[in-house]
Structure formats: C-alpha cells, structure tokens
CSV table of C-alpha atoms and ligand atoms in Angstrom, one decimal:
chain,number,residue,atom,x,y,z
A,118,MET,CA,11.5,-17.9,18.7
A,119,SER,CA,13.9,-16.7,21.4
A,120,VAL,CA,13.3,-14.9,24.6
A,121,GLU,CA,10.2,-13.0,25.5
A,122,GLY,CA,8.3,-13.6,22.3
A,123,VAL,CA,11.0,-12.1,20.1
A,124,GLU,CA,11.1,-13.9,16.8
A,125,GLU,CA,14.6,-13.9,15.2
A,126,LYS,CA,16.6,-15.3,12.3
A,127,PRO,CA,20.0,-15.4,13.9
A,128,GLU,CA,21.8,-16.3,10.7
A,129,PHE,CA,20.2,-13.3,9.0
A,130,VAL,CA,21.2,-11.0,11.9
A,131,ARG,CA,24.8,-12.3,11.6
A,132,LEU,CA,24.8,-11.6,7.8
A,133,LEU,CA,23.5,-8.1,8.3
A,134,ARG,CA,26.1,-7.4,11.0
A,135,GLN,CA,28.9,-8.6,8.7
A,136,GLN,CA,27.6,-6.3,5.9
A,137,ILE,CA,27.4,-3.4,8.3
A,138,ASP,CA,31.0,-4.0,9.4
A,139,ALA,CA,32.2,-4.4,5.8
A,140,GLU,CA,30.6,-1.1,4.7
A,141,GLN,CA,31.3,0.7,8.0
A,142,GLY,CA,27.7,1.4,8.6
A,143,ILE,CA,24.7,1.3,6.2
A,144,THR,CA,21.9,3.8,5.7
A,145,PHE,CA,18.6,3.0,7.4
A,146,ALA,CA,17.0,2.7,3.9
A,147,ARG,CA,19.5,-0.1,3.1
A,148,PHE,CA,18.8,-1.8,6.4
A,149,MET,CA,15.1,-1.7,5.8
A,150,GLU,CA,15.5,-3.0,2.2
A,151,GLN,CA,17.4,-6.0,3.5
A,152,ALA,CA,15.0,-6.6,6.4
A,153,LEU,CA,12.0,-6.6,4.0
A,154,TYR,CA,13.4,-7.9,0.7
A,155,HIS,CA,16.6,-9.8,1.3
A,156,PRO,CA,16.4,-12.7,-1.3
A,157,ASP,CA,16.6,-15.4,1.3
A,158,TYR,CA,15.6,-13.9,4.6
A,159,GLY,CA,13.6,-10.7,3.8
A,160,TYR,CA,10.2,-10.4,5.6
A,161,TYR,CA,8.2,-10.2,2.3
A,162,ILE,CA,10.3,-12.8,0.5
A,163,SER,CA,10.6,-15.7,3.0
A,164,ALA,CA,7.7,-18.1,3.5
A,165,ARG,CA,5.2,-16.6,6.0
A,166,LYS,CA,1.6,-15.8,6.4
A,167,ARG,CA,1.8,-12.0,6.7
A,168,ILE,CA,-1.8,-10.7,6.2
A,169,GLY,CA,-5.0,-11.7,8.1
A,170,LYS,CA,-5.8,-13.3,11.4
A,171,GLU,CA,-2.8,-15.7,11.4
A,172,GLY,CA,-0.5,-13.1,10.1
A,173,ASP,CA,1.0,-9.8,11.3
A,174,PHE,CA,-1.5,-7.2,10.2
A,175,PHE,CA,-4.8,-6.7,8.4
A,176,THR,CA,-5.3,-4.7,5.2
A,177,SER,CA,-8.6,-3.3,4.0
A,178,SER,CA,-9.0,-6.1,1.5
A,179,SER,CA,-8.5,-8.7,4.2
A,180,VAL,CA,-11.1,-7.0,6.4
A,181,HIS,CA,-14.0,-7.4,4.0
A,182,SER,CA,-14.7,-8.3,0.4
A,183,CYS,CA,-16.8,-5.2,0.0
A,184,PHE,CA,-13.6,-3.2,-0.3
A,185,GLY,CA,-12.7,-4.9,-3.6
A,186,ARG,CA,-16.3,-5.0,-4.7
A,187,LEU,CA,-16.6,-1.3,-4.4
A,188,ILE,CA,-13.3,-0.7,-6.2
A,189,ALA,CA,-14.7,-3.0,-9.0
A,190,ARG,CA,-17.4,-0.3,-9.5
A,191,GLN,CA,-14.8,2.4,-9.9
A,192,LEU,CA,-12.8,0.3,-12.3
A,193,GLU,CA,-15.9,-0.4,-14.4
A,194,GLN,CA,-16.6,3.3,-14.8
A,195,MET,CA,-12.9,3.8,-15.8
A,196,TRP,CA,-13.4,1.1,-18.4
A,197,GLN,CA,-16.4,2.9,-19.8
A,198,LEU,CA,-14.5,6.2,-19.8
A,199,LEU,CA,-11.8,4.6,-21.9
A,200,GLY,CA,-14.5,3.5,-24.5
A,201,GLY,CA,-15.4,0.0,-23.2
A,202,LYS,CA,-12.5,-1.6,-25.1
A,203,ASP,CA,-9.7,-3.9,-23.9
A,204,PHE,CA,-8.6,-2.8,-20.5
A,205,ILE,CA,-5.8,-3.8,-18.2
A,206,VAL,CA,-6.0,-3.6,-14.4
A,207,ALA,CA,-2.4,-4.0,-13.1
A,208,GLU,CA,-2.2,-4.5,-9.4
A,209,GLN,CA,1.3,-4.1,-7.9
A,210,GLY,CA,1.9,-5.7,-4.5
A,211,ALA,CA,-1.1,-8.1,-4.3
A,212,GLY,CA,-0.3,-9.7,-0.9
A,213,GLU,CA,-2.5,-12.7,-0.4
A,214,GLY,CA,-4.5,-11.8,-3.5
A,215,HIS,CA,-7.6,-10.7,-1.6
A,216,LEU,CA,-8.2,-7.5,-3.5
A,217,ALA,CA,-7.6,-9.2,-6.8
A,218,VAL,CA,-10.1,-12.0,-6.1
A,219,ASP,CA,-12.8,-9.6,-4.8
A,220,VAL,CA,-12.4,-7.3,-7.8
A,221,LEU,CA,-12.5,-10.2,-10.3
A,222,ASP,CA,-15.4,-11.9,-8.6
A,223,ALA,CA,-17.4,-8.7,-8.6
A,224,VAL,CA,-16.6,-7.8,-12.2
A,225,SER,CA,-17.5,-11.4,-13.4
A,226,GLU,CA,-20.8,-11.4,-11.5
A,227,GLN,CA,-21.9,-7.8,-12.0
A,228,PHE,CA,-20.2,-6.5,-15.2
A,229,PRO,CA,-19.8,-9.5,-17.5
A,230,ALA,CA,-19.1,-7.3,-20.6
A,231,PHE,CA,-16.3,-5.7,-18.7
A,232,TYR,CA,-15.0,-9.1,-17.6
A,233,GLU,CA,-14.7,-10.1,-21.2
A,234,ARG,CA,-12.4,-7.1,-22.0
A,235,LEU,CA,-10.5,-7.2,-18.8
A,236,ARG,CA,-6.9,-8.5,-18.3
A,237,TYR,CA,-5.8,-8.5,-14.7
A,238,ARG,CA,-2.1,-8.4,-14.4
A,239,ILE,CA,-0.3,-8.8,-11.0
A,240,VAL,CA,3.2,-7.3,-10.4
A,241,GLU,CA,4.5,-9.1,-7.3
A,242,ILE,CA,8.1,-9.1,-6.0
A,243,SER,CA,7.6,-12.0,-3.6
A,244,GLY,CA,7.7,-15.6,-5.0
A,245,ASP,CA,6.1,-16.7,-1.7
A,246,ALA,CA,3.1,-14.3,-2.2
A,247,ARG,CA,2.8,-15.2,-5.9
A,248,GLN,CA,2.3,-18.9,-4.9
A,249,ARG,CA,-0.5,-18.1,-2.6
A,250,GLN,CA,-2.1,-15.6,-5.0
A,251,LYS,CA,-2.2,-18.4,-7.6
A,252,LYS,CA,-4.2,-20.6,-5.2
A,253,THR,CA,-6.6,-17.8,-4.2
A,254,LEU,CA,-7.1,-16.8,-7.8
A,255,GLN,CA,-7.3,-20.2,-9.5
A,256,ARG,CA,-10.8,-19.8,-10.9
A,257,HIS,CA,-9.8,-16.5,-12.7
A,258,LEU,CA,-6.6,-18.1,-13.9
A,259,ASP,CA,-8.8,-20.8,-15.5
A,260,THR,CA,-10.8,-18.2,-17.4
A,261,GLY,CA,-7.5,-16.7,-18.8
A,262,ARG,CA,-8.2,-13.2,-17.5
A,263,LEU,CA,-5.2,-13.2,-15.2
A,264,ASP,CA,-1.4,-13.3,-15.3
A,265,TRP,CA,1.8,-12.1,-13.5
A,266,CYS,CA,4.3,-9.7,-15.0
A,267,THR,CA,6.8,-7.0,-14.3
A,268,LEU,CA,6.3,-3.2,-14.4
A,269,THR,CA,8.3,-2.9,-17.6
A,270,ASP,CA,6.0,-5.6,-19.3
A,271,LEU,CA,3.2,-3.0,-18.8
A,272,GLN,CA,4.8,-0.5,-21.1
A,273,GLY,CA,2.1,1.2,-23.3
A,274,MET,CA,-0.8,-0.1,-21.2
A,275,ARG,CA,-4.3,1.3,-21.3
A,276,GLY,CA,-6.3,0.8,-18.1
A,277,CYS,CA,-5.6,1.3,-14.4
A,278,LEU,CA,-2.6,0.7,-12.2
A,279,LEU,CA,-3.9,-0.3,-8.8
A,280,SER,CA,-2.1,-0.7,-5.4
A,281,ASN,CA,-3.2,-1.0,-1.8
A,282,GLU,CA,-0.5,-0.7,0.9
A,283,LEU,CA,2.4,-1.0,-1.5
A,284,VAL,CA,4.2,2.3,-1.2
A,285,ASP,CA,4.3,2.2,2.6
A,286,ALA,CA,6.4,-0.9,2.3
A,287,PHE,CA,9.2,0.7,0.2
A,288,PRO,CA,12.5,1.3,2.1
A,289,VAL,CA,12.7,4.8,3.5
A,290,HIS,CA,15.7,7.0,4.4
A,291,LEU,CA,15.6,8.4,8.0
A,292,VAL,CA,16.7,12.0,8.4
A,293,GLN,CA,17.0,14.5,11.3
A,294,THR,CA,17.8,18.2,11.3
A,295,VAL,CA,20.6,19.0,13.7
A,296,ALA,CA,21.7,22.6,14.2
A,297,GLY,CA,20.0,23.5,10.9
A,298,GLU,CA,21.7,20.8,8.9
A,299,LEU,CA,20.0,17.7,7.4
A,300,ARG,CA,21.6,14.5,8.7
A,301,GLU,CA,20.9,10.9,7.8
A,302,VAL,CA,20.5,7.9,10.1
A,303,TYR,CA,23.1,5.1,9.5
A,304,VAL,CA,22.8,1.7,11.2
A,305,ILE,CA,26.0,0.5,12.9
A,306,ASN,CA,27.0,-2.4,15.1
A,307,GLN,CA,27.5,-1.6,18.8
A,308,GLY,CA,28.4,-4.6,20.9
A,309,ASP,CA,25.8,-7.3,20.2
A,310,ASP,CA,23.2,-4.7,19.1
A,311,PHE,CA,22.3,-2.6,16.1
A,312,SER,CA,22.6,1.1,16.8
A,313,GLU,CA,22.2,4.4,15.0
A,314,GLU,CA,24.6,7.2,14.1
A,315,LEU,CA,23.8,10.5,12.4
A,316,ARG,CA,26.0,11.3,9.4
A,317,ALA,CA,26.0,13.5,6.3
A,318,PRO,CA,23.2,12.5,3.8
A,319,SER,CA,24.2,9.6,1.6
A,320,THR,CA,22.7,11.4,-1.4
A,321,PRO,CA,21.9,15.0,-2.4
A,322,GLN,CA,18.4,13.8,-3.3
A,323,LEU,CA,17.5,14.0,0.3
A,324,THR,CA,18.0,17.7,0.5
A,325,GLU,CA,16.5,18.2,-3.0
A,326,TYR,CA,13.4,16.3,-1.7
A,327,PHE,CA,12.6,18.9,0.9
A,328,ALA,CA,13.4,21.7,-1.5
A,329,GLN,CA,10.8,20.2,-4.0
A,330,ILE,CA,8.0,20.2,-1.4
A,331,GLY,CA,9.1,23.6,0.1
A,332,ILE,CA,9.3,22.2,3.6
A,333,ALA,CA,12.3,22.3,6.0
A,334,PRO,CA,11.9,19.6,8.7
A,335,ALA,CA,11.8,21.2,12.2
A,336,GLU,CA,15.0,21.0,14.3
A,337,GLY,CA,15.4,17.6,16.0
A,338,ASN,CA,12.4,16.0,14.3
A,339,ARG,CA,12.9,12.5,12.8
A,340,CYS,CA,11.4,12.2,9.3
A,341,GLU,CA,11.2,9.4,6.7
A,342,VAL,CA,12.0,10.1,3.0
A,343,ASN,CA,10.7,7.6,0.5
A,344,LEU,CA,12.9,8.1,-2.5
A,345,ALA,CA,11.8,4.8,-3.8
A,346,ALA,CA,8.2,6.1,-4.0
A,347,ARG,CA,9.4,8.9,-6.3
A,348,ASP,CA,11.1,6.5,-8.7
A,349,TRP,CA,8.1,4.2,-8.6
A,350,MET,CA,5.7,7.0,-9.4
A,351,ALA,CA,7.9,8.1,-12.4
A,352,GLN,CA,8.1,4.5,-13.7
A,353,VAL,CA,4.4,3.9,-13.3
A,354,ALA,CA,3.5,7.2,-15.1
A,355,ASP,CA,5.9,6.3,-17.9
A,356,VAL,CA,4.4,2.8,-18.6
A,357,LEU,CA,0.8,4.1,-18.7
A,358,GLU,CA,-0.2,5.2,-22.3
A,359,GLU,CA,-3.8,6.1,-21.3
A,360,GLY,CA,-5.8,5.6,-18.2
A,361,PHE,CA,-5.5,5.8,-14.4
A,362,VAL,CA,-3.3,5.2,-11.4
A,363,LEU,CA,-5.2,4.4,-8.2
A,364,THR,CA,-3.1,4.4,-5.1
A,365,ILE,CA,-4.4,3.5,-1.7
A,366,ASP,CA,-2.2,3.8,1.4
A,367,TYR,CA,-1.9,5.4,4.7
A,368,GLY,CA,-0.3,8.8,4.5
A,369,TYR,CA,-0.8,12.6,4.4
A,370,PRO,CA,-0.1,15.6,2.2
A,371,ALA,CA,3.6,16.7,2.9
A,372,LYS,CA,2.6,19.6,5.1
A,373,ASP,CA,0.9,17.2,7.5
A,374,LEU,CA,3.5,14.4,7.2
A,375,TYR,CA,6.3,16.8,8.0
A,376,ALA,CA,4.4,19.0,10.5
A,377,PRO,CA,6.6,20.4,13.3
A,378,GLU,CA,4.6,18.6,16.0
A,379,ARG,CA,5.3,15.2,14.4
A,380,HIS,CA,8.6,14.7,16.3
A,381,ALA,CA,9.2,11.0,15.8
A,382,GLY,CA,8.0,10.5,12.2
A,383,THR,CA,5.7,7.6,11.3
A,384,LEU,CA,7.9,4.5,11.2
A,385,LEU,CA,6.0,1.6,12.6
A,386,CYS,CA,6.6,-2.2,12.7
A,387,TYR,CA,3.9,-4.9,12.7
A,388,HIS,CA,4.5,-8.3,14.3
A,389,LYS,CA,1.6,-10.7,15.1
A,390,HIS,CA,-0.9,-7.9,15.3
A,391,GLN,CA,1.2,-5.9,17.7
A,392,THR,CA,2.8,-2.6,16.7
A,393,ASN,CA,6.2,-1.4,17.8
A,394,GLU,CA,8.7,1.3,16.9
A,395,ASN,CA,11.8,-0.8,17.0
A,396,PRO,CA,12.9,-2.0,13.5
A,397,TYR,CA,16.0,-3.7,15.0
A,398,GLN,CA,14.0,-6.5,16.7
A,399,HIS,CA,12.3,-9.4,14.9
A,400,VAL,CA,14.5,-8.6,11.9
A,401,GLY,CA,13.1,-10.3,8.8
A,402,CYS,CA,10.1,-11.4,10.8
A,403,GLN,CA,8.2,-8.2,11.1
A,404,ASP,CA,6.8,-5.6,8.7
A,405,ILE,CA,8.3,-2.1,8.7
A,406,THR,CA,6.2,0.7,7.3
A,407,ALA,CA,6.2,4.5,7.0
A,408,HIS,CA,3.3,6.8,6.0
A,409,VAL,CA,3.2,8.0,2.4
A,410,ASP,CA,3.9,11.6,1.2
A,411,PHE,CA,1.0,12.1,-1.2
A,412,THR,CA,2.2,15.6,-2.2
A,413,THR,CA,5.3,14.1,-3.7
A,414,LEU,CA,3.4,11.4,-5.5
A,415,GLN,CA,1.2,14.1,-7.1
A,416,GLN,CA,4.2,16.3,-8.0
A,417,ILE,CA,6.2,13.5,-9.6
A,418,GLY,CA,3.1,12.2,-11.4
A,419,LEU,CA,2.4,15.7,-12.8
A,420,LYS,CA,6.0,16.0,-14.0
A,421,HIS,CA,5.5,12.7,-15.9
A,422,GLY,CA,2.1,13.6,-17.4
A,423,LEU,CA,-0.3,12.4,-14.8
A,424,GLU,CA,-3.0,14.8,-13.6
A,425,THR,CA,-4.6,14.4,-10.2
A,426,LEU,CA,-8.2,13.5,-10.6
A,427,TYR,CA,-9.1,12.6,-7.0
A,428,PHE,CA,-7.5,12.7,-3.5
A,429,GLY,CA,-9.5,11.9,-0.4
A,430,HIS,CA,-9.9,9.8,2.7
A,431,GLN,CA,-10.7,6.2,2.2
A,432,TYR,CA,-14.1,6.6,3.9
A,433,GLN,CA,-15.1,9.3,1.4
A,434,PHE,CA,-13.9,7.2,-1.5
A,435,LEU,CA,-15.9,4.1,-0.3
A,436,MET,CA,-19.0,6.2,0.5
A,437,GLY,CA,-18.9,7.7,-3.0
A,438,LEU,CA,-18.8,4.2,-4.4
A,439,GLY,CA,-21.9,3.2,-2.5
A,440,PHE,CA,-20.6,1.7,0.7
A,441,LEU,CA,-23.9,2.2,2.7
A,442,GLU,CA,-26.0,0.8,-0.1
A,443,LEU,CA,-23.8,-2.3,-0.3
A,444,LEU,CA,-23.8,-2.8,3.4
A,445,MET,CA,-27.7,-2.7,3.4
A,446,GLN,CA,-27.9,-5.1,0.5
A,447,MET,CA,-25.5,-7.6,2.2
A,448,GLN,CA,-27.3,-7.2,5.5
A,449,SER,CA,-30.7,-7.8,4.0
A,450,HIS,CA,-29.4,-11.2,2.8
A,451,GLU,CA,-28.1,-12.2,6.2
A,452,THR,CA,-30.7,-13.9,8.4
A,453,ASP,CA,-28.5,-14.7,11.4
A,454,PRO,CA,-28.5,-11.6,13.6
A,455,ILE,CA,-25.1,-12.4,15.0
A,456,LYS,CA,-23.6,-12.7,11.6
A,457,ALA,CA,-25.4,-9.5,10.5
A,458,GLN,CA,-23.8,-7.7,13.4
A,459,ALA,CA,-20.3,-9.1,12.6
A,460,LEU,CA,-20.8,-8.0,9.0
A,461,ARG,CA,-21.6,-4.5,10.1
A,462,MET,CA,-18.6,-4.4,12.4
A,463,SER,CA,-16.1,-5.5,9.8
A,464,MET,CA,-17.5,-3.2,7.1
A,465,LYS,CA,-17.6,-0.2,9.5
A,466,ARG,CA,-13.9,-0.8,10.2
A,467,LEU,CA,-13.1,0.2,6.7
A,468,ILE,CA,-14.7,3.7,7.2
A,469,LEU,CA,-14.4,4.5,10.9
A,470,PRO,CA,-11.8,7.2,11.7
A,471,GLU,CA,-10.3,5.9,15.0
A,472,ALA,CA,-9.0,2.4,15.2
A,473,GLY,CA,-10.6,1.9,11.7
A,474,MET,CA,-9.1,2.6,8.3
A,475,GLY,CA,-11.4,5.4,7.1
A,476,GLU,CA,-9.2,8.4,7.8
A,477,SER,CA,-5.6,7.3,8.1
A,478,PHE,CA,-5.9,5.8,4.6
A,479,LYS,CA,-6.0,8.0,1.6
A,480,VAL,CA,-6.9,7.4,-2.0
A,481,LEU,CA,-5.1,9.1,-4.9
A,482,ILE,CA,-6.4,8.8,-8.5
A,483,GLN,CA,-4.3,10.2,-11.3
A,484,GLY,CA,-5.0,10.1,-15.0
A,485,ARG,CA,-3.3,10.4,-18.4
A,486,GLY,CA,-5.3,11.3,-21.5
A,487,VAL,CA,-8.6,11.0,-19.8
A,488,GLY,CA,-9.5,14.7,-19.1
A,489,GLN,CA,-11.1,15.5,-15.8
A,490,PRO,CA,-14.0,13.0,-15.6
A,491,GLU,CA,-16.6,13.0,-12.8
A,492,LEU,CA,-15.5,9.9,-11.0
A,493,LEU,CA,-18.0,7.7,-9.2
A,494,CYS,CA,-15.9,7.8,-6.0
A,495,ALA,CA,-16.2,11.6,-5.9
A,496,ARG,CA,-20.0,11.5,-5.5
A,497,ARG,CA,-21.2,13.4,-2.4
A,498,ILE,CA,-23.2,11.4,0.1
A,499,GLN,CA,-26.3,13.5,-0.4
A,500,ASP,CA,-26.3,12.6,-4.2
A,501,ILE,CA,-26.3,8.8,-3.5
A,502,ARG,CA,-29.7,7.1,-3.8
A,503,MET,CA,-30.3,4.9,-0.7
A,504,PRO,CA,-32.3,1.7,-0.6
A,505,ALA,CA,-35.3,1.7,1.7
A,506,ALA,CA,-34.0,-0.7,4.3
A,507,GLY,CA,-32.8,0.8,7.6
A,508,LEU,CA,-29.4,0.5,9.2
A,509,SER,CA,-28.9,-0.2,12.9
B,641,SAM,C1,1.2,-4.8,2.6
B,641,SAM,S1,1.2,-5.9,1.3
B,641,SAM,C2,-0.1,-5.4,0.3
B,641,SAM,C3,-1.3,-6.2,0.4
B,641,SAM,C4,-2.4,-6.2,-0.6
B,641,SAM,N1,-2.3,-5.1,-1.5
B,641,SAM,C5,-3.7,-6.1,0.2
B,641,SAM,O1,-4.6,-5.3,-0.2
B,641,SAM,O2,-4.0,-7.0,1.0
B,641,SAM,C6,2.6,-5.4,0.3
B,641,SAM,C7,2.7,-6.3,-0.9
B,641,SAM,O3,3.6,-5.6,-1.8
B,641,SAM,C8,4.6,-6.5,-2.3
B,641,SAM,N2,5.7,-5.7,-2.8
B,641,SAM,C9,6.5,-4.9,-2.1
B,641,SAM,N3,7.4,-4.2,-2.9
B,641,SAM,C10,7.0,-4.6,-4.1
B,641,SAM,C11,7.5,-4.2,-5.4
B,641,SAM,N4,8.5,-3.3,-5.5
B,641,SAM,N5,7.0,-4.7,-6.5
B,641,SAM,C12,5.9,-5.6,-6.4
B,641,SAM,N6,5.4,-6.0,-5.2
B,641,SAM,C13,6.0,-5.5,-4.1
B,641,SAM,C14,4.8,-7.4,-1.1
B,641,SAM,O4,5.4,-8.6,-1.5
B,641,SAM,C15,3.4,-7.6,-0.7
B,641,SAM,O5,2.7,-8.6,-1.4
C-alpha cells in the first residue's frame, strides 16, 4: 500500500511505463490486458482474493448458493433436451469456483441420474484461481466428474458452455467520435503519470464493429468496444457440436449500450468493494470491467450457427427457474428469524433492480441443433406453481 489507500505494484508500473515508451503509446485495450492478465503482475493472475467479502467485488454466485442451484435446474432440462446422454457443462472463468460447486452440489443431490452422465469442465486462465477452485471443488474432483481444460479441448462438445461475469473482464478498446471521425484512446506517459491521447484507430475492426450493429456513436461520447468478445463468441460457437451457450453478465443490447445519453461509457474499476472510474490507479490490484454488448454476441453467434433461444434480465431468468419457490423452501427450514431475514436479503439481492443484480445483469442462451425448445427459465411468473407458505 502507498498513500491514501492506493494499492500499487511499483515494479509493474515501471514495466508498463517502459513498454509504453518503447511502443510510443499503447492502446487502452493493450493497457487493460496487461493490467488484468500480465503473466506476473496481472490482477487476475497474481495471488489475491478477488471475489467475496475479503475480495474486491461480489458476483451472483458469491451472494447465495441459490444462484447455482437454480442454474442446475436449467442445465438438467438442457440435458433432458439432448436426450439424457453424456453431457458436458464447460464453465469458462470460474473465479473462486462458487458457481461450479453450487451447480454440482445441486445436481448430485437432486438429479443423480444427470450427475452420472455429467462432466463438468472448467476453462480458467488464472493459475491462482485454479488452485482455489480445486480446494472448493475437492469432493466433486473425487467423484471424477470434474476437470480443467482449454477451450480448444472442448472441440466437438455436446452440452452447455456456461459463464458468469467472464466477458466483462475481456480487454476493451476505448473510442470517441471527434468531428465525425472515430478515434481511439492510447495510453501514454506524461511525467510520472499515465495519460491518454486520441489517435487514429489501431485496427479497421473498430469502424467495422459499429457498421455491423448499425450505430454511429454520438459526437464526443466515450465507448468501449470489446473485440475480444467477438472472437470469443466465434470460438465458443465453433467448438460446440450440439447444445447451448449460457452467458450471464452485465450489459445491454447495443442500442442501449451506445445510446447518445451514455456520454462516458461503462468502464468501471473495483477495488476492495469500492468502485471508481480510474483504470490508472491500483494498477494490477483492481478489476477493470465494461458492460457487454449482447447484440454483437447474438450477431456473431448467428453467423457461426447459434440461434438465440432466450435473452432477458437476470431476475426474469431466476424467477422462471423457481426463485420464489426455492426462497420459501429454504426459509421454511430456517428456524432462527435473524438468519431467515439474512437469507431473504441475500437472495433478494440477486433479483432487485437497484443496488441488486436483477436488472443490470442479463442472460443470453443460444443453441445449436436443438430447435427452439421451451426453456424452463422462460416460464412466466403466473405459470409457476407456488408452495403454500407465505413470504414476508
Ligand atoms: C469476475 S470473475 C468470474 C467469477 C465467477 N464466474 C463467479 O460467478 O463468481 C472472472 C473469471 O474469469 C477468468 N478469466 C478471465 N479471462 C479468461 C479467459 N480468457 N479464459 C478463462 N478464464 C478467464 C478470471 O481468471 C476469473 O476467474
């Protein structure tokens, strides 16, 4: 730590500044890639507790196990839809392993026949995260249902590719329209600080991106462009022989993400449960994220043979999977009123729009070779049978 609670890795900052000098400035995407994934100092790569109370931020799966338990219900239906045979769930970017353990616990307890045919494969870039995932998931490692692999190892898979808060952590290009021309943000050195400079785009893909979605960013607005998300979607679509891609993240359709009134974009940093908009502080010690463009994910998916089966808010998705029913069930087993209240509060956080995760998070389900099934998550609230117990 140095002054005023700013956490720093001075040797990393020195290294970045040398790189910036050598290359006479680097794109913001390159800067973000280094800050998050540098092999020695990157935020996601170096040893650190990132998720949960002692970390920098919460994810839905770290808020309550019901998130993973409800997703397990959706996965079980997908397994049935593919004929109840061998089924792979591949989770990319598993963090602390919370989602994986909750899904695997729920499947082993409630759907033993599915558990027998299930292989849960984790694709994780961070060796540090993999170590902790192994500890969290030891009991499922012991049953032989779990392993770690790369995306290319999944070639020809049947099942579901799952991710929660993966795509928002990909490095993004920053662009701004000046006098009708698209310009890109480069990071340069200025005295002892990092600074920014607008230059011509580093790649024609940035202009092509906006042409694809049919949107021209408004004059002066800052926008993020996640080219890595496009490549990822194409790769994911290509490894999937038959089945589903279930992507959960905060984001919007392109018309909302790039709306004229969104002047400063969505770039946000997380450090010890505080948010800030300065990616040039706590370098390598804070998360940097940007909201996901779900229109582009669907367009690229379609180009690679994936049809959109479902797109909605996280609260709708969880409600469809029986959120209220599960909340009542869990509450009825809780005799301590204080614990029952805490349970309600953390579960509600997953669905509440403001300060909660219900509306800012979206869920996209795409499919290959599965037709247009009626997915469990798409059930309307009025069609869900409720248990008799009340909810206060
Ligand atoms: C915000 S965390 C997601 C947490 C987790 N899914 C959850 O629900 O708690 C992002 C995770 O994605 C991993 N990650 C980032 N880029 C990746 C990539 N290209 N391939 C695999 N994992 C990646 C990070 O190491 C981290 O574990």
